[in-house]
Amino acid sequence: MNRNNEDYRSPAVPALTKILLEDVKKIFKTTSGTPFLIPTTGTGAWESALTNTLSPGDRIVSFVIGQFSLLWVDQQQRLGFNVDVVESEWGAGANLEVLASKLAADTAHTIKAVCIVHNETATGVTNNLASVRKILDHYQHPALFLVDGVSSICALDFRMDEWGVDVALTGSQKALSLPTGMGIVCASPKAIEASQTAKSLRVFFDWKDYLKFYKMGTYWPYTPSIQLLYGLKAALDLIFEEGLDNVIARHNRLGTATRLAVEAWGLKNCTQKEEWFSDTVTAVVVPPYIDSAEIVRRGWKRYNLSLGLGLNKVAGKVFRIGHLGHVNDLQLLGCLAGVEMVLKDVGYPVKLGSGVAAACAYLQNNIPMIPSRI
Amino acid sequence: MNRNNEDYRSPAVPALTKILLEDVKKIFKTTSGTPFLIPTTGTGAWESALTNTLSPGDRIVSFVIGQFSLLWVDQQQRLGFNVDVVESEWGAGANLEVLASKLAADTAHTIKAVCIVHNETATGVTNNLASVRKILDHYQHPALFLVDGVSSICALDFRMDEWGVDVALTGSQKALSLPTGMGIVCASPKAIEASQTAKSLRVFFDWKDYLKFYKMGTYWPYTPSIQLLYGLKAALDLIFEEGLDNVIARHNRLGTATRLAVEAWGLKNCTQKEEWFSDTVTAVVVPPYIDSAEIVRRGWKRYNLSLGLGLNKVAGKVFRIGHLGHVNDLQLLGCLAGVEMVLKDVGYPVKLGSGVAAACAYLQNNIPMIPSRI
Amino acid sequence: MNRNNEDYRSPAVPALTKILLEDVKKIFKTTSGTPFLIPTTGTGAWESALTNTLSPGDRIVSFVIGQFSLLWVDQQQRLGFNVDVVESEWGAGANLEVLASKLAADTAHTIKAVCIVHNETATGVTNNLASVRKILDHYQHPALFLVDGVSSICALDFRMDEWGVDVALTGSQKALSLPTGMGIVCASPKAIEASQTAKSLRVFFDWKDYLKFYKMGTYWPYTPSIQLLYGLKAALDLIFEEGLDNVIARHNRLGTATRLAVEAWGLKNCTQKEEWFSDTVTAVVVPPYIDSAEIVRRGWKRYNLSLGLGLNKVAGKVFRIGHLGHVNDLQLLGCLAGVEMVLKDVGYPVKLGSGVAAACAYLQNNIPMIPSRI
Amino acid sequence: MNRNNEDYRSPAVPALTKILLEDVKKIFKTTSGTPFLIPTTGTGAWESALTNTLSPGDRIVSFVIGQFSLLWVDQQQRLGFNVDVVESEWGAGANLEVLASKLAADTAHTIKAVCIVHNETATGVTNNLASVRKILDHYQHPALFLVDGVSSICALDFRMDEWGVDVALTGSQKALSLPTGMGIVCASPKAIEASQTAKSLRVFFDWKDYLKFYKMGTYWPYTPSIQLLYGLKAALDLIFEEGLDNVIARHNRLGTATRLAVEAWGLKNCTQKEEWFSDTVTAVVVPPYIDSAEIVRRGWKRYNLSLGLGLNKVAGKVFRIGHLGHVNDLQLLGCLAGVEMVLKDVGYPVKLGSGVAAACAYLQNNIPMIPSRI
């Protein structure tokens, strides 16, 4: 990414863009989807997904299971949609039984979309998208299936075509390990069709402008970040070199190791059931006599360690360990050792080394040789 | 900018942001304005300016004098505003007489905003913002005064407070010479007030979210680009080191030199009157027997020279020489020499060296010593 | 360092050099020394120290305690000096009793220099330089005191003036954490005087050329690496910001933690006595049934972990853990965890987590808060 | 080059080195030569060439035609060789007639080497190496043929094998456009043979150490700059992509254009005859009433322009325009325009634009399309 600006109207940028649009479809596991590389953040990608497919007043179903899904629902409401909010306890996954009953009742097909966060970063909960599709299919419901994959795509198993996802989105700064600034949105043919008639007012996020320039072969309705385009190329090359499925396996390995450490510390995972365990972030519940924010502060101030705060309902109650993106086993182990020291600092009677030992015992049996070094 | 991601929720990022928000006000020449650093492009900054201050159906006056003002008007219409479009011939400035008559007639104050592009990049026309303010004041009209300063701020004389501009905006990739990805919007107290009641639906661009986090001292409603924040710091440091007024004087010098070269080549400036001459871009009219796109293509393919295409109404008729940002006199002269060769390549009987000679004759008398090197 | 080349004959480079030469004296803890920033490696810095102060045939005393001191002796011999080689078992420090007896016997002052490696990287042995000075003083011997500080200066306690060191040297790629390419040599007034008459043939390494250009104020007899000069500025700024003594304390902390881990694993430190323990590198002895090279290979191939090979006499018998430069506690702990897994991989019955636990127990009580973050 | 240090003892660095050693032979146009990538500057590369092939007291012939050849002779004398210095007026090429008569007289073959600078940077003189070889062959003289190609190789036509050059050398910071820090030396089989018996004392520069590690397949006797190795890879890739002969043609084009400009300014080239004109640097003689150093100072202080000083005998009398490395036509034209303004500043009655016009008239007919953009 360390390069000068160049004229995005020169022939070089469309040539690069064309390659990127093809490559990026692979991380969504789609062949029929249409990707958009939007100079925005995850929040902007959300807005793009919603405003291009829905009209103000449209009824949608959306799940609140933590801070990020909450923020998305807030956005949905402020953009004028009529949101059936389905809440779960924070730490649980989306309540799909409620979804089923809503769809069953909605014989008139007033529900236009089902919106779900694949991986709730605030609680470390991964929702089961295949089940959502199954329910939609069971009721032969035509609602669009919109997925926030910000902290999942390129790290967790995600299958746009197989699961019939209509809009999936991610951001450059998560599993792609790039700087913030690119919202990557992928739309199914059905979503593209919906965008022709969706009445939400939008210009910056309007897919129509992109599609017009795609047809012209110049690709960009406005100035992209040249640096992020080259960065995306480099990030995808790294991922394809490792192998997307190997990347996903690595995240599973790191997630498992982290959970074993948490268990060894005698602490509770915020995620209530194993089926929801997230392989990209682990939210750890602290005992009531400890303020989790103090753990985060102390990690940063003493150990140069970045942990995630507990947000909103779980503020003070959980801290979060991220294991997402271009990160390897030893980096995680250094982090886990740091957490142990912080825990002791704040008065939790952890046995130093216990979490690292548990993680190592698992990792030592499961880390593969680095293919390029064999 | 060449640095790792860091946790934007750590105390370091708000500390940096606080400094940036103060510094950035200087480039707008405002003390009362509130700046927003939005992870978006110029098009997004436009949308932010409009949706935060206006409600669908609001009547606004907007000028079309070239491709970029045209695109803004297109955005205004698609966002549901009732736009009084005031057109000028491409190459002329905004027709302020029409504005005057509209304001005179609008005793009921149905006009909610006047939208104007400070510098129209497509035609190299700089509008007179002081006159706009004078007219508004003359009729004591309360309309908001919204200014696109994408290709002007930090390069042309711009005075937000003195001229009573209510929203001004620019982008990171223009005079700041950064990568694309940050829309910088500055709102007057009156604009902030308008944003409390504006009914345009918005979330990603909503100033309210920013203001809420400003108050909390964490500053960011969603993930900023850490790299662009540090880049902005570096760019502003460079500008303040040179001196903002010296930067503006340098752009005037480069613009003047370019215009003298165009004159020496016997070609016409697309800009019809001297009062509208732009110091950041010069659009050059080619003779009818030449396709200006061929000039751009040839510059890129043979001389590694980036010229701007003629857009829309002036496609094929003009090409554009940019002289904006972190560019110096000799770089411009190399570019002008390149243009001369391209002109000859495509059959225009230019006297090689003539434009450079004219530019040099002026520059040699007007370039100051570099202060840090005296 | 990420910057274009610039003309080293412009006034900017001497101005920067002047600052660097002053700053660099601080890391040697000297006020009377003269530093040279030579575009070379540690091996070249060695050659610079020797050829500028000695003449072929000169008698010198030099210690072999491991691979790097061995290579220096090899250089000394090949450059034509008459070397009294004082050998120790690998893992022991320099035999200073032999030095004492040689100096005692040398009433004619035929010994022109004593050459010693402060920190032997191959065995993790730190020699006691204060003792060398004490012995020299005790016998009032005028021999020059030449010190290889490649893996010590900026990381271990080093006091050029207090210990009467005549030439000290280091390299950019060690404690300064820069790319390889700058040998930093510092000469006492006595060494400078010796350089006026030393007869070793040399041009590239000749201090006289530097001194001539120092006097002229242009500083460089030949082209320096502009990038490394700016890099050195940045590295020194980081060190001074942390505080040189804090940097040294950090290395002591990391070294101690590593040694505690080694002990917990039930392995032996190659360094035979505590007084010689190195805070920048730890050489670990493996049981005879294990090939230490396999540990290094496996670390690299499976865990992306860089360990040091056992060299020469200790090849196959030791592997080395580096804890030098811009490295922090959690990075070390990640490394230690990796070592544990590798040890298990190769059949050593390590208790996973044991070393990390021992290190953490120490670190948790000894890591200070990060001053800039309090 | 923008990358972390990595362990040069890992398998990755030898693998890269092996490729580099093969690639680098192409820029010398040799198949039988052995290249050395030495962490040093051009001055060090000189020393490497001399000390590996010669013994103190050896008689050599060397030419002084400007400051850099003078410095090399100074080095040769200080390293103890018996130098037959053949001087030319500064601005003239090496006096090959004197060489011929010396070789003719030397039937005893006491002359061990002929040392010549291919391109004298101080005067912009390129020597005719093919003629040197012809003379050596004519007298069937076995002297080694040592060539300083610092400012020629990769930019001027250079043919190691065809011209029977025994040692050729260049530096990273010249035509390769890398940072300073790598001396690239290439030795013929005859030179390698000479190195087995040469008695000059040397260690850092000793080829034997390299050859030993080449055989072992680890390649490095001491720590290389990882960054420069990757930089060399990138630089060579750029050169091979453009085509080495196209690179040489580009330098010829830029040199020709510069000379045409000098002529148009009514100034004299320091180089006395066309056959010696250098395509990498042009030394321009100023009228006696002007101090050329003032031109350089003013270029730097007012125009951010880097010109070369006149050195030693031509100090104050010439300034130098470099046109070497990764530089294109428009950059040169910007530079020439800058020179014109500086000339006027210091009182030389140049017609502004005249040099640029002359250069453009030539370039416009001779610049090819950029292959990757056709």
Coordinates of C-alpha atoms in Angstrom, one line a residue, chain A residues 110-365:
Chain A
T110 CA -44.9 -8.6 4.6
I111 CA -41.4 -9.3 5.9
K112 CA -39.1 -8.0 3.3
A113 CA -35.8 -9.0 4.9
V114 CA -34.1 -10.9 7.6
C115 CA -31.0 -9.2 9.0
I116 CA -28.5 -11.0 11.0
V117 CA -25.0 -10.5 12.2
H118 CA -22.9 -13.6 11.5
N119 CA -20.5 -13.0 14.3
E120 CA -21.4 -10.7 17.1
T121 CA -18.1 -9.1 18.1
A122 CA -19.3 -7.9 21.5
T123 CA -20.1 -11.3 22.9
G124 CA -18.1 -13.6 20.7
V125 CA -21.2 -15.3 19.4
T126 CA -21.4 -16.9 15.9
N127 CA -24.9 -17.3 14.5
N128 CA -25.9 -20.3 12.5
L129 CA -26.6 -19.0 9.0
A130 CA -27.3 -22.3 7.4
S131 CA -30.2 -22.7 9.9
V132 CA -31.6 -19.3 8.9
R133 CA -31.6 -20.3 5.3
K134 CA -33.3 -23.6 6.2
I135 CA -36.1 -21.8 8.1
L136 CA -36.6 -19.4 5.2
D137 CA -36.8 -22.3 2.8
H138 CA -39.1 -24.3 5.1
Y139 CA -41.6 -21.5 4.9
Q140 CA -40.8 -20.7 1.3
H141 CA -40.5 -17.2 2.4
P142 CA -39.1 -14.7 -0.2
A143 CA -37.6 -12.3 2.4
L144 CA -34.1 -11.1 1.6
F145 CA -31.3 -12.6 3.7
L146 CA -28.9 -9.8 4.7
V147 CA -25.8 -10.8 6.6
D148 CA -23.2 -8.6 8.5
G149 CA -20.0 -10.6 8.0
V150 CA -17.7 -7.9 9.3
S151 CA -15.9 -10.1 11.8
S152 CA -16.5 -13.4 10.1
I153 CA -15.8 -13.3 6.3
C154 CA -12.3 -14.5 5.5
A155 CA -12.0 -16.0 9.0
L156 CA -15.1 -18.1 9.6
D157 CA -16.8 -20.6 7.3
F158 CA -19.1 -18.4 5.1
R159 CA -20.9 -19.6 2.0
M160 CA -22.9 -17.0 0.3
D161 CA -24.3 -19.1 -2.6
E162 CA -24.8 -22.3 -0.6
W163 CA -26.7 -20.5 2.1
G164 CA -28.6 -18.2 -0.2
V165 CA -27.4 -15.0 1.4
D166 CA -28.7 -12.0 -0.5
V167 CA -26.3 -9.4 0.8
A168 CA -23.1 -10.1 2.7
L169 CA -20.7 -7.5 3.8
T170 CA -17.3 -7.1 5.5
G171 CA -14.7 -4.4 6.1
S172 CA -11.1 -4.1 5.2
Q173 CA -9.9 -3.8 8.8
K174 CA -11.0 -7.1 10.1
A175 CA -10.0 -10.5 8.7
L176 CA -8.3 -8.9 5.7
S177 CA -6.0 -7.0 8.2
L178 CA -6.0 -3.9 6.1
P179 CA -6.4 -0.3 7.3
T180 CA -10.0 0.7 7.8
G181 CA -11.7 2.4 4.8
M182 CA -13.2 -0.2 2.5
G183 CA -16.6 -1.7 3.0
I184 CA -16.9 -4.8 0.9
V185 CA -20.5 -5.7 0.0
C186 CA -21.7 -8.6 -2.1
A187 CA -25.2 -8.8 -3.6
S188 CA -27.0 -11.8 -5.0
P189 CA -29.0 -11.4 -8.2
K190 CA -32.1 -11.2 -6.1
A191 CA -30.6 -8.3 -4.1
I192 CA -29.5 -6.6 -7.3
E193 CA -33.1 -6.9 -8.6
A194 CA -34.4 -5.5 -5.3
S195 CA -32.1 -2.5 -5.7
Q196 CA -33.8 -1.5 -8.9
T197 CA -37.0 -0.6 -7.1
A198 CA -35.9 0.1 -3.5
K199 CA -37.0 3.5 -2.6
S200 CA -34.6 4.4 0.2
L201 CA -32.9 7.7 -0.8
R202 CA -29.2 7.2 -1.4
V203 CA -26.5 8.4 -3.7
F204 CA -23.1 7.7 -2.2
F205 CA -24.1 4.1 -1.4
D206 CA -26.2 3.5 -4.5
W207 CA -25.3 0.3 -6.3
K208 CA -26.8 1.7 -9.5
D209 CA -23.9 4.1 -9.9
Y210 CA -21.4 1.3 -9.5
L211 CA -23.3 -1.0 -11.9
K212 CA -23.4 1.8 -14.5
F213 CA -19.6 2.2 -14.3
Y214 CA -19.0 -1.6 -14.2
K215 CA -20.8 -1.7 -17.6
M216 CA -18.7 1.1 -18.9
G217 CA -15.6 -0.7 -17.8
T218 CA -14.3 2.2 -15.8
Y219 CA -15.7 0.8 -12.6
W220 CA -15.6 3.8 -10.3
P221 CA -18.4 6.3 -9.8
Y222 CA -16.1 8.3 -7.6
T223 CA -12.5 8.3 -6.4
P224 CA -11.4 5.0 -4.8
S225 CA -8.4 4.7 -2.5
I226 CA -5.7 3.5 -4.8
Q227 CA -3.7 2.4 -1.8
L228 CA -6.5 0.2 -0.4
L229 CA -7.0 -1.4 -3.8
Y230 CA -3.4 -2.5 -3.9
G231 CA -3.6 -3.4 -0.3
L232 CA -6.7 -5.6 -1.0
K233 CA -4.7 -7.3 -3.8
A234 CA -1.9 -8.1 -1.4
A235 CA -4.2 -9.2 1.4
L236 CA -6.1 -11.6 -0.9
D237 CA -2.9 -12.9 -2.3
L238 CA -1.7 -13.7 1.2
I239 CA -5.0 -15.4 1.9
F240 CA -5.1 -17.4 -1.3
E241 CA -1.5 -18.4 -0.8
E242 CA -2.3 -19.8 2.7
G243 CA -5.6 -21.2 1.3
L244 CA -8.9 -19.7 2.4
D245 CA -9.9 -23.0 4.1
N246 CA -6.5 -23.1 5.9
V247 CA -7.1 -19.5 7.0
I248 CA -10.5 -20.6 8.4
A249 CA -8.9 -23.6 10.1
R250 CA -6.3 -21.4 11.6
H251 CA -8.9 -19.2 13.1
N252 CA -10.7 -22.3 14.5
R253 CA -7.4 -23.4 16.0
L254 CA -6.7 -20.0 17.6
G255 CA -10.3 -19.8 18.9
T256 CA -10.1 -23.2 20.4
A257 CA -6.8 -22.5 22.1
T258 CA -8.2 -19.3 23.6
R259 CA -11.3 -21.0 24.9
L260 CA -9.1 -23.7 26.5
A261 CA -7.0 -21.0 28.2
V262 CA -10.2 -19.3 29.5
E263 CA -11.4 -22.6 30.9
A264 CA -8.0 -23.2 32.5
W265 CA -8.2 -19.8 34.2
G266 CA -11.5 -20.9 35.7
L267 CA -13.3 -18.1 33.9
K268 CA -16.5 -18.3 32.0
N269 CA -16.9 -17.6 28.3
C270 CA -19.6 -15.0 27.7
T271 CA -20.9 -17.2 24.9
Q272 CA -23.5 -19.5 26.4
K273 CA -23.3 -22.6 24.2
E274 CA -20.5 -24.3 22.3
E275 CA -22.5 -24.1 19.1
W276 CA -22.2 -20.3 19.2
F277 CA -18.5 -20.1 20.0
S278 CA -16.7 -17.6 17.9
D279 CA -13.4 -18.3 16.3
T280 CA -12.5 -14.7 15.8
V281 CA -13.1 -13.2 19.3
T282 CA -13.6 -14.5 22.7
A283 CA -15.5 -12.5 25.4
V284 CA -14.5 -13.5 28.8
V285 CA -16.7 -13.0 31.9
V286 CA -14.9 -11.7 34.9
P287 CA -15.9 -12.3 38.5
P288 CA -18.3 -9.7 39.9
Y289 CA -15.6 -8.2 42.1
I290 CA -13.5 -7.2 39.1
D291 CA -14.1 -4.4 36.7
S292 CA -13.3 -5.7 33.2
A293 CA -12.5 -2.2 32.0
E294 CA -9.6 -2.2 34.5
I295 CA -8.2 -5.3 32.8
V296 CA -8.3 -3.6 29.4
R297 CA -6.7 -0.4 30.8
R298 CA -4.0 -2.3 32.6
G299 CA -3.2 -4.5 29.6
W300 CA -2.7 -1.3 27.5
K301 CA -0.8 0.7 30.1
R302 CA 1.5 -2.0 31.4
Y303 CA 1.8 -4.8 28.8
N304 CA 1.2 -3.0 25.5
L305 CA -1.6 -5.4 25.1
S306 CA -4.8 -4.5 23.2
L307 CA -7.9 -6.2 24.7
G308 CA -11.5 -5.3 23.8
L309 CA -13.7 -3.6 26.3
G310 CA -17.1 -5.0 27.4
L311 CA -19.7 -2.9 25.6
N312 CA -23.1 -1.7 26.8
K313 CA -24.9 -4.4 28.7
V314 CA -21.7 -6.3 29.4
A315 CA -19.6 -3.3 30.2
G316 CA -17.4 -4.0 33.2
K317 CA -18.4 -7.6 33.0
V318 CA -16.5 -9.0 30.1
F319 CA -13.2 -8.3 28.3
R320 CA -12.5 -9.5 24.8
I321 CA -9.6 -11.3 23.2
G322 CA -9.4 -10.9 19.5
H323 CA -7.9 -13.6 17.3
L324 CA -8.7 -12.4 13.9
G325 CA -6.8 -11.8 10.8
H326 CA -3.1 -12.0 10.1
V327 CA -2.2 -13.4 13.5
N328 CA -0.3 -16.6 14.4
D329 CA -0.2 -19.0 17.2
L330 CA 2.8 -17.6 19.1
Q331 CA 1.3 -14.1 19.0
L332 CA -1.8 -15.5 20.5
L333 CA 0.2 -17.3 23.2
G334 CA 2.0 -14.0 24.1
C335 CA -1.3 -12.4 24.4
L336 CA -2.7 -15.1 26.6
A337 CA 0.4 -14.9 28.9
G338 CA -0.3 -11.2 29.1
V339 CA -3.9 -11.7 30.1
E340 CA -2.7 -14.0 32.8
M341 CA -0.5 -11.3 34.3
V342 CA -3.2 -8.7 34.0
L343 CA -5.7 -11.0 35.7
K344 CA -3.3 -11.4 38.6
D345 CA -2.7 -7.7 38.7
V346 CA -6.4 -7.0 39.2
G347 CA -6.7 -9.6 42.0
Y348 CA -8.0 -12.7 40.2
P349 CA -6.3 -15.8 41.6
V350 CA -5.0 -17.2 38.3
K351 CA -2.3 -19.8 38.2
L352 CA 0.3 -18.2 36.0
G353 CA 1.0 -20.3 32.9
S354 CA -2.2 -22.3 33.3
G355 CA -4.0 -20.8 30.3
V356 CA -0.9 -20.9 28.1
A357 CA -0.3 -24.5 29.1
A358 CA -3.8 -25.5 28.1
A359 CA -3.5 -23.7 24.8
C360 CA -0.1 -25.1 24.0
A361 CA -1.3 -28.6 24.8
Y362 CA -3.9 -28.3 22.1
L363 CA -1.8 -26.3 19.6
Q364 CA 1.2 -28.5 19.8
N365 CA -1.0 -31.3 18.4

